Coordinates of C-alpha atoms in Angstrom, one line a residue:
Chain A
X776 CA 121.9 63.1 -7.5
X777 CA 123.6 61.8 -4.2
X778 CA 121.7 60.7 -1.2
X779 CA 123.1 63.6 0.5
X780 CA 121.6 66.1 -2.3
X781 CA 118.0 64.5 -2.1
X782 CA 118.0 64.7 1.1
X783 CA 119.0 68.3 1.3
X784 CA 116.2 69.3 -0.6
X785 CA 114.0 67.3 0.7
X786 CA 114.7 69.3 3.8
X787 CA 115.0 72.7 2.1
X788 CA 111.6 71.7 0.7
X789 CA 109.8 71.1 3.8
X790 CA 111.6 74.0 6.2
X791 CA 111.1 76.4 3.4
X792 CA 108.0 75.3 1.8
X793 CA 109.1 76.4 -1.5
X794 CA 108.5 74.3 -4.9
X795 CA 111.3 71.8 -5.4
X796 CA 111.9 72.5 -9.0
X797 CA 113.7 75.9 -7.0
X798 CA 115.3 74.2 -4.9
X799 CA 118.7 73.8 -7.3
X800 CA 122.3 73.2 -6.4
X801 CA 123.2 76.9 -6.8
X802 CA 119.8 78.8 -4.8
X803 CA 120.5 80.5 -2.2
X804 CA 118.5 80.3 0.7
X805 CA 118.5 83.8 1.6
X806 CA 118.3 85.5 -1.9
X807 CA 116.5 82.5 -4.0
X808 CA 114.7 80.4 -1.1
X809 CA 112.8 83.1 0.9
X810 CA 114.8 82.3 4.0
X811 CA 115.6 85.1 6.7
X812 CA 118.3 84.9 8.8
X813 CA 116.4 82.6 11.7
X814 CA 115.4 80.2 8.9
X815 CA 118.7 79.3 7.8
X816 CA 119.5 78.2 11.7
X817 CA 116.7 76.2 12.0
X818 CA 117.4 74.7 8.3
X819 CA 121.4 74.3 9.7
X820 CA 120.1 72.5 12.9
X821 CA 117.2 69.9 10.4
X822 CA 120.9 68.8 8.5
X823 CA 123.0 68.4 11.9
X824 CA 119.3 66.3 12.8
X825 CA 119.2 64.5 9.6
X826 CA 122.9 63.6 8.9
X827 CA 123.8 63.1 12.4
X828 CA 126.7 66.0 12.1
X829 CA 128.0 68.8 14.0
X830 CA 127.9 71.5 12.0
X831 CA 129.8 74.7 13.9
X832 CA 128.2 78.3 13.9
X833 CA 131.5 79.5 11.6
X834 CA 130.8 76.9 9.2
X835 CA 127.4 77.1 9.8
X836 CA 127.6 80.6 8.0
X837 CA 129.2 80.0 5.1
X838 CA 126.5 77.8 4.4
X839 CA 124.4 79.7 2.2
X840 CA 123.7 77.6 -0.9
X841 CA 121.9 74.3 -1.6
X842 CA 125.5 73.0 -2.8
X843 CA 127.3 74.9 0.1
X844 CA 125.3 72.2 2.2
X845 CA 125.9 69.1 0.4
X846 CA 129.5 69.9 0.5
X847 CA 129.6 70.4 3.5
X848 CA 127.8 67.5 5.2
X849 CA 129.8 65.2 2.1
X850 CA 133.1 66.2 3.9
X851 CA 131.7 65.9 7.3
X852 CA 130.6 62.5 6.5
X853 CA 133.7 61.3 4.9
X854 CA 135.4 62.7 7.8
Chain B
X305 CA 85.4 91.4 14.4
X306 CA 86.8 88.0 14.3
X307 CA 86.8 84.8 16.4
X308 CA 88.0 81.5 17.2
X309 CA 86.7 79.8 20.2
X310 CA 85.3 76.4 21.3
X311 CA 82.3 77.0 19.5
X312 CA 84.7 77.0 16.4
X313 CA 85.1 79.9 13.6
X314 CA 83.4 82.9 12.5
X315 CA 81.4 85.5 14.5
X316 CA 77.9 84.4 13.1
X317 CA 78.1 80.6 13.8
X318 CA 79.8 81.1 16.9
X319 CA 76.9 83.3 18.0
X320 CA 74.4 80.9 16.3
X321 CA 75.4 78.2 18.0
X322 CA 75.8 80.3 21.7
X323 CA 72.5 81.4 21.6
X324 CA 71.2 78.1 20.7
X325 CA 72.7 77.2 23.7
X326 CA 75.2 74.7 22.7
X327 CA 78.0 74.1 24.7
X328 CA 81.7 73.9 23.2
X329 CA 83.6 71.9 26.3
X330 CA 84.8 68.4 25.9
X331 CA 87.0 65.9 27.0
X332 CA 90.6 66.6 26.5
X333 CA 91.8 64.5 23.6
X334 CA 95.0 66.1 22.4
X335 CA 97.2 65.1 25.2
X336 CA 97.1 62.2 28.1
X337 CA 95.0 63.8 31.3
X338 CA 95.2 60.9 33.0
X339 CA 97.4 62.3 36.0
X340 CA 95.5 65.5 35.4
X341 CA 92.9 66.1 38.1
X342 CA 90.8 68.0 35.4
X343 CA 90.6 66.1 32.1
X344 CA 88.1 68.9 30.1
X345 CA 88.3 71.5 28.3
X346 CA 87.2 74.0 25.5
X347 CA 89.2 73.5 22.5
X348 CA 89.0 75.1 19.1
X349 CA 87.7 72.5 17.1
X350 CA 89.9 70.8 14.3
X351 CA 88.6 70.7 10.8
X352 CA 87.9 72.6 7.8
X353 CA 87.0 76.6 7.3
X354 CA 83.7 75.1 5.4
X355 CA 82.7 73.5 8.8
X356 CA 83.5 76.8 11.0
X357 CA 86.6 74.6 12.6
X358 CA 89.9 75.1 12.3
X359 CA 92.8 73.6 9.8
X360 CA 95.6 76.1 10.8
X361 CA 96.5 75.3 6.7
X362 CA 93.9 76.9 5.5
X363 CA 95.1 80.3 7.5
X364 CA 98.7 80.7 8.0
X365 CA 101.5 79.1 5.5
X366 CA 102.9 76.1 6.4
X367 CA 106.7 77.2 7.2
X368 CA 105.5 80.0 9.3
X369 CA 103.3 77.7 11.7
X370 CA 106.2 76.6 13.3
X371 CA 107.4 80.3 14.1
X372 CA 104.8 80.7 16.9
X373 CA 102.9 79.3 19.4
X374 CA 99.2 78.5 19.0
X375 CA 97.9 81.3 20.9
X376 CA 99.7 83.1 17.8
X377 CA 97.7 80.9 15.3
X378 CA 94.7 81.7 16.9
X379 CA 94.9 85.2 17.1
X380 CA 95.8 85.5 13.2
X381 CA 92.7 83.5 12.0
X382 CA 90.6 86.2 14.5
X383 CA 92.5 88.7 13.0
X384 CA 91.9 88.0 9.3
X385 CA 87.9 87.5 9.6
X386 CA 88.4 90.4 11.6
X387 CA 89.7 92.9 9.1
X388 CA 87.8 90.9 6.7
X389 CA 84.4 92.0 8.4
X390 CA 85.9 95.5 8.5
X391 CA 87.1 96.0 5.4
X392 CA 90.0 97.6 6.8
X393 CA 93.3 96.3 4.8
X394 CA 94.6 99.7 3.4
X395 CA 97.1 100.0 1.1
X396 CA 97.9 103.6 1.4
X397 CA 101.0 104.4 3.7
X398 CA 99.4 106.9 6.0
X399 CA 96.5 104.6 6.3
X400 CA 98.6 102.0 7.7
X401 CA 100.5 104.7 9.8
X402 CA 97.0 105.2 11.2
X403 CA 96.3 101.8 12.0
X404 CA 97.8 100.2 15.6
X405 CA 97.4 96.8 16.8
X406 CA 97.2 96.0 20.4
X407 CA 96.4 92.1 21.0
X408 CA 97.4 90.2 24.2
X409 CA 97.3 87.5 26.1
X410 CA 97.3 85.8 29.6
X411 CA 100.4 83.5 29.8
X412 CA 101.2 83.4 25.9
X413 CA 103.1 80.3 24.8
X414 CA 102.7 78.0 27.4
X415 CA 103.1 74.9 25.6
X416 CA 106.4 76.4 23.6
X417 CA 108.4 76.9 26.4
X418 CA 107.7 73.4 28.1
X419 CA 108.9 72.3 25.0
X420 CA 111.9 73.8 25.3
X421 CA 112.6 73.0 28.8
X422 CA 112.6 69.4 27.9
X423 CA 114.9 69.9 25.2
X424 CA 117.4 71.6 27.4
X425 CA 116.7 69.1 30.3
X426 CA 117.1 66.0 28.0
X427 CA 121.1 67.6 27.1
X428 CA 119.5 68.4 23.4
X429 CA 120.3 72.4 24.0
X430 CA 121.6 72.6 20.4
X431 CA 118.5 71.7 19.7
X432 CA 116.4 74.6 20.8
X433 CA 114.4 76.4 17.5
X434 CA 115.9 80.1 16.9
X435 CA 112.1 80.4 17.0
X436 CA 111.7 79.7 20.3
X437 CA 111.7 83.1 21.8
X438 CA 109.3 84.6 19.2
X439 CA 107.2 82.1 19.7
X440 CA 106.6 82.4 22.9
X441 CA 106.8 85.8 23.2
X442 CA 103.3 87.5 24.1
X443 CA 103.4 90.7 22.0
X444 CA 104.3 88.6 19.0
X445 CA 100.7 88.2 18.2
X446 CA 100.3 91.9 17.7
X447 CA 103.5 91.6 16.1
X448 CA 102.5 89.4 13.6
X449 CA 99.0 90.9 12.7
X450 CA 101.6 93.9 12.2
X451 CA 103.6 92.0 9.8
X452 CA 100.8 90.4 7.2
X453 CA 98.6 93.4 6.7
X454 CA 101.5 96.1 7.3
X455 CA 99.9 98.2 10.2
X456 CA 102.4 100.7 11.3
X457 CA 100.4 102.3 13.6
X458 CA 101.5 101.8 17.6
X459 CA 102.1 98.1 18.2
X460 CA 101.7 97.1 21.8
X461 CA 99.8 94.1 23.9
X462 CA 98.4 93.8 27.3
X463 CA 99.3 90.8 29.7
X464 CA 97.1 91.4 32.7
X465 CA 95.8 87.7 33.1
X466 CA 92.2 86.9 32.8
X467 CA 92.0 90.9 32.7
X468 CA 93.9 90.8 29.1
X469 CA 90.9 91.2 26.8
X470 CA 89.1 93.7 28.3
X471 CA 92.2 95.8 29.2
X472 CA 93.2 95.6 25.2
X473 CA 90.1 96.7 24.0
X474 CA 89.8 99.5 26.7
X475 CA 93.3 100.6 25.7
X476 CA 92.7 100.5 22.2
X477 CA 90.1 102.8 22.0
X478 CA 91.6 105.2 24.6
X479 CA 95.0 105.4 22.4
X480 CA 92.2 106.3 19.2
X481 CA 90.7 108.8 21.7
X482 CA 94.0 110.3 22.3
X483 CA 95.1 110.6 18.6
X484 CA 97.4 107.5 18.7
X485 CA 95.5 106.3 15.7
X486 CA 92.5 106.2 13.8
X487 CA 92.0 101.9 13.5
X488 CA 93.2 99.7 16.4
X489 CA 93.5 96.1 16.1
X490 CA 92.4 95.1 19.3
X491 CA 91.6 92.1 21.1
X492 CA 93.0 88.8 23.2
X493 CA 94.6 85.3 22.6
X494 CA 95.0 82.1 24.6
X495 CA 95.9 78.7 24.1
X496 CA 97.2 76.8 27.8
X497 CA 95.0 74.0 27.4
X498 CA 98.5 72.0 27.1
X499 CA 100.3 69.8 29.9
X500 CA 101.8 72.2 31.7
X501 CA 98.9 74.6 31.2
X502 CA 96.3 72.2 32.6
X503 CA 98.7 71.3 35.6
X504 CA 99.6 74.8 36.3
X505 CA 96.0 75.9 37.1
X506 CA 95.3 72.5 38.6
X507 CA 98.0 73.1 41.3
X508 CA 96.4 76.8 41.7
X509 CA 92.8 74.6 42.4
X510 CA 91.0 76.5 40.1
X511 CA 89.9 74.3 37.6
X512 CA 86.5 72.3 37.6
X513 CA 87.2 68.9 38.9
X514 CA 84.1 66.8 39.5
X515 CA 82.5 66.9 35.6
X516 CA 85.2 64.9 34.4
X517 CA 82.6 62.3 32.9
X518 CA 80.1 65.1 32.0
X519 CA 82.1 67.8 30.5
X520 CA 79.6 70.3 29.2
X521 CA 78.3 70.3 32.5
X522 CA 81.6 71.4 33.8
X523 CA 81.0 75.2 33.0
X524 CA 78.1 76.6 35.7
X525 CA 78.5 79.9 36.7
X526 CA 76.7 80.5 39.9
X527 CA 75.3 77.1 40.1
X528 CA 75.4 75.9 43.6
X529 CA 77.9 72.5 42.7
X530 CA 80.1 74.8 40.5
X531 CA 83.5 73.9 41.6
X532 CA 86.2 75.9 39.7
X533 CA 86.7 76.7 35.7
X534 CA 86.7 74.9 32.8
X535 CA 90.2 75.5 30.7
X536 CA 89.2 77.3 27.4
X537 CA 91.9 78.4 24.6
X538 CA 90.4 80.7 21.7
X539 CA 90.8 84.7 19.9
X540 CA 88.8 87.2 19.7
X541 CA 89.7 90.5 17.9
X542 CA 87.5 93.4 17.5
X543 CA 88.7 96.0 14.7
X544 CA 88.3 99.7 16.5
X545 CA 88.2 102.6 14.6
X546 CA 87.4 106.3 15.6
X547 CA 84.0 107.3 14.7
X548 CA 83.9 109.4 12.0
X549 CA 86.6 107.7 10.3
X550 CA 84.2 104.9 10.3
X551 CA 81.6 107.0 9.2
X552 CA 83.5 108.2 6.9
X553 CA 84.5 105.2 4.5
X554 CA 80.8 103.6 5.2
X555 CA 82.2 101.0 7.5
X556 CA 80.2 98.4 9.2
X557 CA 79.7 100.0 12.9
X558 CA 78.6 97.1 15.3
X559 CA 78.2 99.4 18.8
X560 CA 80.3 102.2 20.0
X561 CA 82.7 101.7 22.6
X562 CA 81.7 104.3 25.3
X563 CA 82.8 103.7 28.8
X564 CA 86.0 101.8 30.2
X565 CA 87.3 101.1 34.2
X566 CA 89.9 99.3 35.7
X567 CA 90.9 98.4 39.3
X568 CA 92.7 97.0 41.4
X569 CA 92.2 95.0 44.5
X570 CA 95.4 95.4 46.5
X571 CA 94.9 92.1 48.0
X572 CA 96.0 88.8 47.2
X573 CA 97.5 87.1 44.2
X574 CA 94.6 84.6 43.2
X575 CA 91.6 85.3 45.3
X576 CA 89.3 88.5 44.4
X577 CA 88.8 90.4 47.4
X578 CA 86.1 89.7 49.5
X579 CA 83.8 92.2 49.4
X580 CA 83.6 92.7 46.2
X581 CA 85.5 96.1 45.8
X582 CA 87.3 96.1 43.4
X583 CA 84.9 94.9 40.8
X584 CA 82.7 97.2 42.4
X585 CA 85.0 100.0 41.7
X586 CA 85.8 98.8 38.2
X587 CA 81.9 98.7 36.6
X588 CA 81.6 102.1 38.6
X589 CA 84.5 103.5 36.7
X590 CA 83.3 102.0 33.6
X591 CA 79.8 103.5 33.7
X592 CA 81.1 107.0 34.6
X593 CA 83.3 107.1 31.8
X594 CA 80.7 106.2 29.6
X595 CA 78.4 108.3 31.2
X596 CA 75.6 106.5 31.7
X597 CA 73.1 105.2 35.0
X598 CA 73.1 101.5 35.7
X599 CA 69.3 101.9 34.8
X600 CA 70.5 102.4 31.2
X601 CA 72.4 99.5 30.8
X602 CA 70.2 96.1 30.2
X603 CA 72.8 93.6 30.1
X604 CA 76.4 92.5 31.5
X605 CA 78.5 90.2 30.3
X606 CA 79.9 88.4 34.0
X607 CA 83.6 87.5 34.5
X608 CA 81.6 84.5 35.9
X609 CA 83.9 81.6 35.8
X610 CA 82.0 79.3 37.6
X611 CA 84.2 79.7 40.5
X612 CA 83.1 78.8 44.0
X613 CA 83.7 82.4 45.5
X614 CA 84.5 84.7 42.6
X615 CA 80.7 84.3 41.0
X616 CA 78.7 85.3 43.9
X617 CA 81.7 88.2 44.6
X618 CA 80.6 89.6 41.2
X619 CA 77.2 89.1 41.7
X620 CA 77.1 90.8 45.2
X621 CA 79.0 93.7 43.1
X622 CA 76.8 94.2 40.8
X623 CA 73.7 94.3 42.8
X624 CA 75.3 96.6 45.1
X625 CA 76.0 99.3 41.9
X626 CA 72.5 98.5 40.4
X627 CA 70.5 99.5 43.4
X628 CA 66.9 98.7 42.7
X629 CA 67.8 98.4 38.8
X630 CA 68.7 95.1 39.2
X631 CA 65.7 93.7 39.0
X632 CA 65.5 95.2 35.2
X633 CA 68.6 93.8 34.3
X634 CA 70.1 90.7 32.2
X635 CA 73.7 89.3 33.3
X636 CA 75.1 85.7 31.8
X637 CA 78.5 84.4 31.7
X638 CA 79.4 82.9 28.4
X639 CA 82.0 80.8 30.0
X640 CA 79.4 78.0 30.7
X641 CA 79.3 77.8 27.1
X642 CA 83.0 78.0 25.7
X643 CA 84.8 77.9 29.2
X644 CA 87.6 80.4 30.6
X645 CA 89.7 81.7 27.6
X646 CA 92.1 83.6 30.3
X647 CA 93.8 86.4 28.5
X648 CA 91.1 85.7 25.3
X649 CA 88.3 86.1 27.9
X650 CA 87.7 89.5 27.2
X651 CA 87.8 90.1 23.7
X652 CA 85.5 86.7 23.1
X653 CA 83.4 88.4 25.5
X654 CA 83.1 91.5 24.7
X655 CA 82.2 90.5 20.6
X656 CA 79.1 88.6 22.5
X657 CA 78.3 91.5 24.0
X658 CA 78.6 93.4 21.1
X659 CA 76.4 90.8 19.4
X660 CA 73.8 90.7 22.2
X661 CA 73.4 94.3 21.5
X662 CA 73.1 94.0 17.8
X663 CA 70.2 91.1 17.9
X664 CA 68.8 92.4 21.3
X665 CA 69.6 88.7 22.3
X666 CA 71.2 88.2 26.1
X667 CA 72.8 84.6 25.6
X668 CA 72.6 82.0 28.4
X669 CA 74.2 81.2 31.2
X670 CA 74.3 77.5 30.8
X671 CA 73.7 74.9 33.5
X672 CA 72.6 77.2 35.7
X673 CA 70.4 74.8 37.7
X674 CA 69.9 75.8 41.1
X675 CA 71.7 79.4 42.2
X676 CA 73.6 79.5 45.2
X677 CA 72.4 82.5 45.9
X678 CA 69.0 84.3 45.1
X679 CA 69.2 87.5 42.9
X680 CA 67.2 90.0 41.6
X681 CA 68.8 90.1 38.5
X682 CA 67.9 87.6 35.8
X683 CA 71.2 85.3 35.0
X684 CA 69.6 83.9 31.7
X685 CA 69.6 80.3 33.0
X686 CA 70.2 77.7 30.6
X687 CA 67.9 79.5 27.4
X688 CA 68.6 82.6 25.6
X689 CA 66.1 85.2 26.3
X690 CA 65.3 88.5 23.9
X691 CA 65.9 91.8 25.3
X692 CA 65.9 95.2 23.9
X693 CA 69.9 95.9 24.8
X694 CA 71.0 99.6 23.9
X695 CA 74.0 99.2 26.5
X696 CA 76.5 96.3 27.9
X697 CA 78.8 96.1 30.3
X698 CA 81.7 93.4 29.9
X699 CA 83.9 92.4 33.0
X700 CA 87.1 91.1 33.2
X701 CA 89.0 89.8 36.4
X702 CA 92.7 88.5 36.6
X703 CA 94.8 87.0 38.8
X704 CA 97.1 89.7 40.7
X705 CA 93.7 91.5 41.7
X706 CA 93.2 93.1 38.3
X707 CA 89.9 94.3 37.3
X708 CA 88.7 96.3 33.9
X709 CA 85.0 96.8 32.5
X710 CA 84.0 98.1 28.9
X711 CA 80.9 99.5 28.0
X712 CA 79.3 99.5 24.6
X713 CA 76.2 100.8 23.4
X714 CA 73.9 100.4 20.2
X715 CA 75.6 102.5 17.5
X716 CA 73.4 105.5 16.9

């Protein structure tokens, strides 16, 4: 797993407070994670935090998987 | 009922410990006072459930703690022993139809939006939690008692100051008397004692300044070196339900709530007015409604905040409406013992009221060394005293010249 991956669920772990071993590439933070729709803003602002990135409100939606997130902060980063 | 206060958790050893005469103000440790011209307060205190202290863990899931403010928090754990001690967590839809919540609260989340206004003062707007707002917001504590036990019933919460508590009970069981509901979920919350919080009433000169070094001596209603309140933060929430229906289901029934009054003082933004009138005209109210003499009612719970003119205000009041039965009668302000809970005031106060009425116990007025001002009535200095209470009155003053009263009386 990348740095960017742990990290992402290490974050998803803590904002959520849902067991890691859920916390796969392909949950989704609404429909697998227990998120609501204020959650996944506050997760979206913990990555921009953590990874030093902007992340836009339009991208910012199509964020809505574990693996939605690495990719995007991966690109970001490579940037 | 259900409580959190600076005496810690749980209606029985927060009454234990009151009537023991314990006090539950400190020395601010959660925050630098050091520019802070008062440095004490009554703070719930931290620890585990076993202890009667409070480990917000232990009540409210970790990744919704940071979805509200403390005041929030507070009013939760009251709420749970609350409905706990009432056995009142229905399942069935109409029940919850039936069942309204109406908790408020002075000032609300303080310490949340200071937080914010850093953020956005520091450039970090981005920043800001989408949580903010609900936080903060002051009817999100009835919202979220709503929320976790699915109480559909009318949802609304009083802001009227120090007035809060009283004025949600009293509306609570006026929306039952009216049909609203059957079950209200009623009561007050308050946690200021934060920076801005502390500051705030420190630049309003109202807090207790010269028992920085001797905190539980802070706290002395009617006292003649009182000199302002003591911050308290704290919950209480009383579960109201109309009679029958309590009867009904073989509830627990602690007192009846018979007689409510509110005023107003139409006179300045802090200070009561100076005769006296409006509290006057709130206990009158309250006593009409319930339908009873002074004579019949052996105890009152004071607004007492240990204020230099607000105590003996009250006091004057109340030997004005009691006539000669003042000498028969029992008064004490609690707020020696856990300070000012603001917009908690009222509830906190009126569960010990309730309780003083259950035990035929009047609890203390702490540090009540040498009065101001002589009185007929007996203010329960320092040590609790047995009484045979069938009736309390419960007052409740707030900034803006708001005044309410609530009346209860031994359940029959």
């Amino acid at each position: 797993m990348s740095d960017t991956a742990e990290k992402v669920k290490k974050i998803v772990v803590e904002h959520l407070g849902v067991d890691e071993a859920k916390v796969t590439p392909e949950a989704s933070f609404i429909d697998d994670l227990g998120a609501d729709s204020l959650d996944t803003v506050e997760l979206v602002m913990a990555f921009e935090e953590a990874f030093g990135v902007e992340i836009p409100d339009d991208a910012a939606e199509k964020i809505t998987t574990v693996k939605d997130a690495i990719a995007y902060i991966d690109e970001k980063k490579a940037a | 009922m259900g409580i959190a206060c600076p005496l810690g958790l749980g209606i029985e050893h927060v009454w234990k410990r009151l009537t023991a005469g314990e006090s539950g103000i400190g020395a601010i440790q959660s925050f630098d006072t050091s520019a802070l011209p008062s440095k004490i307060a009554g703070q719930v205190p931290q620890g585990p459930k076993a202890e009667g202290k409070l480990d917000v863990a232990e009540w409210i899931p970790v990744k919704d703690v940071k979805k509200m403010d403390r005041f929030i928090q507070l009013a939760l754990v009251a709420a749970e022993e609350a409905v706990q001690d009432a056995g009142w967590m229905p399942e069935a839809e109409e029940d919850r139809i039936r069942t309204g919540v109406m908790i408020g609260s002075g000032i609300g989340g303080l310490p949340t939006i200071y937080e914010a206004s850093v953020l956005i003062k520091e450039g970090k707007i981005r920043r800001l939690s989408p949580f903010f707002i609900p936080s903060a917001l002051i009817n999100l504590a009835s919202g979220h008692v709503s929320i976790r036990y699915g109480f559909k019933g009318p949802n609304h919460s009083v802001v009227t100051a120090c007035a809060t508590g009283v004025h949600a009970l009293g509306d609570a069981a006026r929306l039952i008397a009216l049909g609203d509901a059957d079950v209200m979920v009623a009561g007050g919350a308050e946690a200021a004692v934060s920076e801005i919080g502390m500051a705030g009433f420190c630049a309003s000169r109202a807090l207790s300044t010269a028992f920085n070094d001797t905190p539980t001596k802070g706290s002395r209603p009617w006292d003649k070196d009182r000199d302002g309140f003591v911050m308290g933060e704290g919950a209480g929430v009383l579960v109201l339900e109309e009679y029958e229906h309590a009867k009904k289901r073989g509830a627990k029934i602690y007192a009846e709530v018979v007689g409510y009054g509110m005023s107003g003082d139409a006179h300045h933004i802090t200070a009561p007015s100076e005769d006296g009138d409006g509290a006057f005209r709130s206990m009158r109210a309250a006593l009409a409604s319930a339908g009873v003499t002074p004579d019949q009612v052996q105890y009152v719970n004071a607004h007492g905040t240990s204020t230099p003119m607000g105590d003996d205000l009250e006091l004057g009041a109340v030997e004005r409406l009691w006539g000669d039965a003042a000498k028969g009668l029992a008064m004490s302000s609690t707020k020696s013992a856990v300070g000012h809970l603001l917009g908690a005031a009222g509830a906190v106060e009126g569960i010990f009221s309730v309780l003083a009425i259950r035990d035929g116990i009047a609890p203390p007025t702490l540090n009540l060394d040498e009065p101001s001002k002589e009185s007929p009535i007996d203010r329960v200095a320092k040590v609790a005293q047995e009484r045979k209470i069938e009736v309390a009155l419960s007052n409740s003053f707030g900034f803006g010249g708001t005044n309410a009263s609530i009346v209860f009386r031994k359940a029959a």
